[in-house]
Amino acid sequence: AAAAMKQIAKSGRKILFVATKKQAKSIVAEAALELNMPYITERWPGGLLTNFATIRKSIKKMQTIDKMKEDGTFDSLSKRERLQIDRQRAKLELNLGSIVKMNRMPAAIFVIDINKESIAVSEANHLGIRSFAMTDTNTNPKLINFPIPANDDAAKSIECIVAIIKQAIAEGLSERGAEKEARDIEKKQKAKKITEEN
């Protein structure tokens, strides 16, 4: 599972982390933030994957509100309207704030507790998005492409698995960075050669 995730990260695609369980929330959010990956730690917004266009619209609405605040349009509204918009923004932030940068479908999802996140798993399976998950004894590993047998209730166990996965993704990202650097140097050398020849 770690090797496969490393390859996805190396290819530059995103992995969506999903964990709404109390024990896992902060561990997953922290890891995803460090890796700059999208994550869901509040309620799973139904249709996040199967109805991605609509979810993107909600994210755009959130960005529009932010723009309004920046350019001063927001201040020209009545107090009641501002309050309503602030409430709406807070609600959107809670559910979608962590996936604002997800402009296209993720290449994979990483789930903690597939029973609790069954909608996320079925949406991913429906769309053929690769799934990685911690599968406890009370879950069906056949629903997951890369099941990781582990206790999904204990914070220590979640920390242990997330740490291994985080390291693999970080390696993939740094390899991607190194390859990109090498390509950039090569391009510069080619360009320099062409200018010299001319």
mmCIF file of C-alpha atoms in Angstrom:
data_model
loop_
_atom_site.group_PDB
_atom_site.id
_atom_site.type_symbol
_atom_site.label_atom_id
_atom_site.label_comp_id
_atom_site.label_asym_id
_atom_site.label_seq_id
_atom_site.Cartn_x
_atom_site.Cartn_y
_atom_site.Cartn_z
ATOM 1 C CA ALA A 1 0.000 0.000 0.000
ATOM 2 C CA ALA A 2 2.803 2.405 0.916
ATOM 3 C CA ALA A 3 4.669 1.668 -2.335
ATOM 4 C CA ALA A 4 1.527 2.270 -4.408
ATOM 5 C CA MET A 5 0.853 5.567 -2.606
ATOM 6 C CA LYS A 6 4.451 6.633 -3.193
ATOM 7 C CA GLN A 7 3.964 6.110 -6.940
ATOM 8 C CA ILE A 8 0.720 8.141 -6.943
ATOM 9 C CA ALA A 9 2.443 11.011 -5.119
ATOM 10 C CA LYS A 10 5.394 10.770 -7.511
ATOM 11 C CA SER A 11 3.023 11.088 -10.479
ATOM 12 C CA GLY A 12 1.754 14.359 -9.002
ATOM 13 C CA ARG A 13 -1.806 13.207 -8.364
ATOM 14 C CA LYS A 14 -3.688 13.796 -5.108
ATOM 15 C CA ILE A 15 -4.698 11.297 -2.419
ATOM 16 C CA LEU A 16 -7.819 12.201 -0.453
ATOM 17 C CA PHE A 17 -7.581 11.353 3.267
ATOM 18 C CA VAL A 18 -10.898 10.435 4.909
ATOM 19 C CA ALA A 19 -11.362 10.063 8.674
ATOM 20 C CA THR A 20 -14.334 11.486 10.562
ATOM 21 C CA LYS A 21 -13.704 9.324 13.618
ATOM 22 C CA LYS A 22 -12.829 11.228 16.798
ATOM 23 C CA GLN A 23 -9.590 9.289 17.435
ATOM 24 C CA ALA A 24 -8.346 9.756 13.863
ATOM 25 C CA LYS A 25 -9.407 13.326 12.985
ATOM 26 C CA SER A 26 -6.405 15.299 14.210
ATOM 27 C CA ILE A 27 -3.832 12.641 13.232
ATOM 28 C CA VAL A 28 -5.120 12.529 9.645
ATOM 29 C CA ALA A 29 -5.617 16.297 9.306
ATOM 30 C CA GLU A 30 -2.064 16.935 10.509
ATOM 31 C CA ALA A 31 -0.526 14.405 8.088
ATOM 32 C CA ALA A 32 -2.595 15.619 5.127
ATOM 33 C CA LEU A 33 -1.687 19.259 5.819
ATOM 34 C CA GLU A 34 2.018 18.451 5.985
ATOM 35 C CA LEU A 35 1.799 16.610 2.660
ATOM 36 C CA ASN A 36 -0.444 19.274 1.108
ATOM 37 C CA MET A 37 -3.119 16.651 0.364
ATOM 38 C CA PRO A 38 -6.900 17.134 0.573
ATOM 39 C CA TYR A 39 -8.713 15.610 3.552
ATOM 40 C CA ILE A 40 -12.178 15.192 5.072
ATOM 41 C CA THR A 41 -12.393 15.022 8.863
ATOM 42 C CA GLU A 42 -15.894 16.362 9.353
ATOM 43 C CA ARG A 43 -19.015 14.805 7.806
ATOM 44 C CA TRP A 44 -18.462 13.186 4.368
ATOM 45 C CA PRO A 45 -20.348 15.421 1.878
ATOM 46 C CA GLY A 46 -22.460 12.881 -0.032
ATOM 47 C CA GLY A 47 -21.562 12.923 -3.711
ATOM 48 C CA LEU A 48 -18.137 14.450 -3.115
ATOM 49 C CA LEU A 49 -16.721 12.122 -5.765
ATOM 50 C CA THR A 50 -19.781 11.035 -7.756
ATOM 51 C CA ASN A 51 -21.111 14.589 -7.969
ATOM 52 C CA PHE A 52 -17.788 16.422 -8.037
ATOM 53 C CA ALA A 53 -19.026 19.281 -10.240
ATOM 54 C CA THR A 54 -21.638 20.334 -7.663
ATOM 55 C CA ILE A 55 -19.095 20.176 -4.848
ATOM 56 C CA ARG A 56 -16.727 22.338 -6.908
ATOM 57 C CA LYS A 57 -19.567 24.877 -7.221
ATOM 58 C CA SER A 58 -19.850 25.035 -3.418
ATOM 59 C CA ILE A 59 -16.093 25.572 -3.170
ATOM 60 C CA LYS A 60 -16.320 28.345 -5.778
ATOM 61 C CA LYS A 61 -19.108 29.955 -3.691
ATOM 62 C CA MET A 62 -16.747 29.927 -0.710
ATOM 63 C CA GLN A 63 -13.982 31.538 -2.782
ATOM 64 C CA THR A 64 -16.438 34.169 -4.059
ATOM 65 C CA ILE A 65 -17.318 35.115 -0.464
ATOM 66 C CA ASP A 66 -13.585 35.457 0.274
ATOM 67 C CA LYS A 67 -13.165 37.699 -2.769
ATOM 68 C CA MET A 68 -16.110 39.849 -1.633
ATOM 69 C CA LYS A 69 -14.391 40.346 1.712
ATOM 70 C CA GLU A 70 -11.139 41.306 0.006
ATOM 71 C CA ASP A 71 -12.530 43.793 -2.525
ATOM 72 C CA GLY A 72 -14.863 45.517 -0.057
ATOM 73 C CA THR A 73 -18.196 44.397 -1.599
ATOM 74 C CA PHE A 74 -18.927 42.583 1.652
ATOM 75 C CA ASP A 75 -18.837 45.816 3.706
ATOM 76 C CA SER A 76 -21.540 47.421 1.534
ATOM 77 C CA LEU A 77 -24.076 44.705 2.504
ATOM 78 C CA SER A 78 -26.553 45.063 5.333
ATOM 79 C CA LYS A 79 -25.665 43.599 8.730
ATOM 80 C CA ARG A 80 -28.219 40.778 8.303
ATOM 81 C CA GLU A 81 -26.874 39.811 4.873
ATOM 82 C CA ARG A 82 -23.319 39.814 6.204
ATOM 83 C CA LEU A 83 -24.356 37.556 9.057
ATOM 84 C CA GLN A 84 -26.077 35.120 6.689
ATOM 85 C CA ILE A 85 -23.072 35.029 4.361
ATOM 86 C CA ASP A 86 -20.680 34.537 7.303
ATOM 87 C CA ARG A 87 -22.777 31.611 8.546
ATOM 88 C CA GLN A 88 -22.852 30.090 5.081
ATOM 89 C CA ARG A 89 -19.066 30.561 4.744
ATOM 90 C CA ALA A 90 -18.419 28.939 8.133
ATOM 91 C CA LYS A 91 -20.564 25.933 7.197
ATOM 92 C CA LEU A 92 -18.819 25.527 3.844
ATOM 93 C CA GLU A 93 -15.415 25.924 5.519
ATOM 94 C CA LEU A 94 -16.220 23.197 8.042
ATOM 95 C CA ASN A 95 -17.241 20.664 5.400
ATOM 96 C CA LEU A 96 -15.159 21.663 2.387
ATOM 97 C CA GLY A 97 -12.344 23.896 3.648
ATOM 98 C CA SER A 98 -9.845 21.061 3.571
ATOM 99 C CA ILE A 99 -10.495 20.228 -0.100
ATOM 100 C CA VAL A 100 -10.401 23.776 -1.531
ATOM 101 C CA LYS A 101 -7.251 23.026 -3.550
ATOM 102 C CA MET A 102 -8.647 19.788 -4.981
ATOM 103 C CA ASN A 103 -9.318 20.970 -8.539
ATOM 104 C CA ARG A 104 -9.750 17.521 -9.997
ATOM 105 C CA MET A 105 -10.680 14.054 -8.832
ATOM 106 C CA PRO A 106 -8.156 12.419 -6.520
ATOM 107 C CA ALA A 107 -6.209 9.417 -7.822
ATOM 108 C CA ALA A 108 -6.904 7.533 -4.599
ATOM 109 C CA ILE A 109 -8.552 7.755 -1.208
ATOM 110 C CA PHE A 110 -7.117 6.682 2.128
ATOM 111 C CA VAL A 111 -9.802 5.760 4.652
ATOM 112 C CA ILE A 112 -9.790 4.984 8.347
ATOM 113 C CA ASP A 113 -12.770 2.779 9.310
ATOM 114 C CA ILE A 114 -14.545 1.720 6.120
ATOM 115 C CA ASN A 115 -17.753 0.954 8.017
ATOM 116 C CA LYS A 116 -18.079 4.557 9.169
ATOM 117 C CA GLU A 117 -16.980 5.912 5.757
ATOM 118 C CA SER A 118 -18.965 3.416 3.675
ATOM 119 C CA ILE A 119 -20.356 6.155 1.381
ATOM 120 C CA ALA A 120 -16.838 7.397 0.584
ATOM 121 C CA VAL A 121 -15.715 3.842 -0.203
ATOM 122 C CA SER A 122 -18.704 3.065 -2.419
ATOM 123 C CA GLU A 123 -18.306 6.363 -4.325
ATOM 124 C CA ALA A 124 -14.612 5.623 -4.937
ATOM 125 C CA ASN A 125 -15.377 2.058 -6.041
ATOM 126 C CA HIS A 126 -18.165 3.265 -8.324
ATOM 127 C CA LEU A 127 -15.740 5.616 -10.094
ATOM 128 C CA GLY A 128 -12.795 3.240 -10.112
ATOM 129 C CA ILE A 129 -10.733 5.435 -7.782
ATOM 130 C CA ARG A 130 -8.139 3.338 -5.959
ATOM 131 C CA SER A 131 -8.878 2.864 -2.278
ATOM 132 C CA PHE A 132 -6.468 2.361 0.597
ATOM 133 C CA ALA A 133 -7.848 1.693 4.056
ATOM 134 C CA MET A 134 -7.186 0.430 7.537
ATOM 135 C CA THR A 135 -9.361 -2.667 7.714
ATOM 136 C CA ASP A 136 -10.271 -3.900 11.180
ATOM 137 C CA THR A 137 -11.674 -7.359 11.956
ATOM 138 C CA ASN A 138 -15.255 -6.042 11.664
ATOM 139 C CA THR A 139 -14.828 -4.791 8.069
ATOM 140 C CA ASN A 140 -14.856 -6.385 4.635
ATOM 141 C CA PRO A 141 -11.379 -5.996 3.076
ATOM 142 C CA LYS A 142 -12.758 -7.078 -0.331
ATOM 143 C CA LEU A 143 -14.276 -3.591 -0.719
ATOM 144 C CA ILE A 144 -10.799 -2.035 -0.736
ATOM 145 C CA ASN A 145 -8.033 -2.221 -3.365
ATOM 146 C CA PHE A 146 -5.245 -1.966 -0.783
ATOM 147 C CA PRO A 147 -6.511 -3.165 2.622
ATOM 148 C CA ILE A 148 -4.147 -2.534 5.548
ATOM 149 C CA PRO A 149 -5.034 -4.940 8.388
ATOM 150 C CA ALA A 150 -4.998 -2.766 11.498
ATOM 151 C CA ASN A 151 -6.982 -1.652 14.507
ATOM 152 C CA ASP A 152 -8.923 1.421 13.333
ATOM 153 C CA ASP A 153 -10.141 2.319 16.855
ATOM 154 C CA ALA A 154 -6.873 2.868 18.713
ATOM 155 C CA ALA A 155 -5.163 6.225 18.242
ATOM 156 C CA LYS A 156 -1.718 4.574 18.592
ATOM 157 C CA SER A 157 -2.478 2.121 15.777
ATOM 158 C CA ILE A 158 -3.839 4.933 13.542
ATOM 159 C CA GLU A 159 -0.725 7.029 14.278
ATOM 160 C CA CYS A 160 1.550 4.120 13.376
ATOM 161 C CA ILE A 161 -0.110 3.413 9.988
ATOM 162 C CA VAL A 162 -0.503 7.107 9.089
ATOM 163 C CA ALA A 163 3.209 7.688 9.874
ATOM 164 C CA ILE A 164 4.287 4.929 7.450
ATOM 165 C CA ILE A 165 1.965 6.201 4.728
ATOM 166 C CA LYS A 166 3.028 9.809 5.320
ATOM 167 C CA GLN A 167 6.663 8.848 4.884
ATOM 168 C CA ALA A 168 5.946 6.951 1.633
ATOM 169 C CA ILE A 169 3.983 9.883 0.166
ATOM 170 C CA ALA A 170 6.669 12.359 1.257
ATOM 171 C CA GLU A 171 9.311 10.209 -0.498
ATOM 172 C CA GLY A 172 7.188 10.152 -3.652
ATOM 173 C CA LEU A 173 6.774 13.933 -3.539
ATOM 174 C CA SER A 174 10.490 14.575 -3.015
ATOM 175 C CA GLU A 175 11.408 12.173 -5.861
ATOM 176 C CA ARG A 176 8.966 14.040 -8.069
ATOM 177 C CA GLY A 177 10.634 17.305 -7.053
ATOM 178 C CA ALA A 178 14.103 15.906 -7.798
ATOM 179 C CA GLU A 179 12.991 14.597 -11.217
ATOM 180 C CA LYS A 180 11.382 17.937 -12.060
ATOM 181 C CA GLU A 181 14.596 19.716 -11.076
ATOM 182 C CA ALA A 182 16.632 17.383 -13.297
ATOM 183 C CA ARG A 183 14.234 18.002 -16.221
ATOM 184 C CA ASP A 184 14.450 21.767 -15.697
ATOM 185 C CA ILE A 185 18.284 21.662 -15.711
ATOM 186 C CA GLU A 186 18.211 19.514 -18.868
ATOM 187 C CA LYS A 187 15.847 22.001 -20.559
ATOM 188 C CA LYS A 188 18.107 24.923 -19.624
ATOM 189 C CA GLN A 189 21.178 23.097 -20.976
ATOM 190 C CA LYS A 190 19.363 22.313 -24.261
ATOM 191 C CA ALA A 191 18.232 25.931 -24.592
ATOM 192 C CA LYS A 192 21.785 27.144 -23.862
ATOM 193 C CA LYS A 193 23.183 24.739 -26.499
ATOM 194 C CA ILE A 194 20.673 25.962 -29.104
ATOM 195 C CA THR A 195 21.526 29.626 -28.407
ATOM 196 C CA GLU A 196 25.232 28.838 -28.624
ATOM 197 C CA GLU A 197 24.724 27.048 -31.950
ATOM 198 C CA ASN A 198 22.764 29.998 -33.317
#
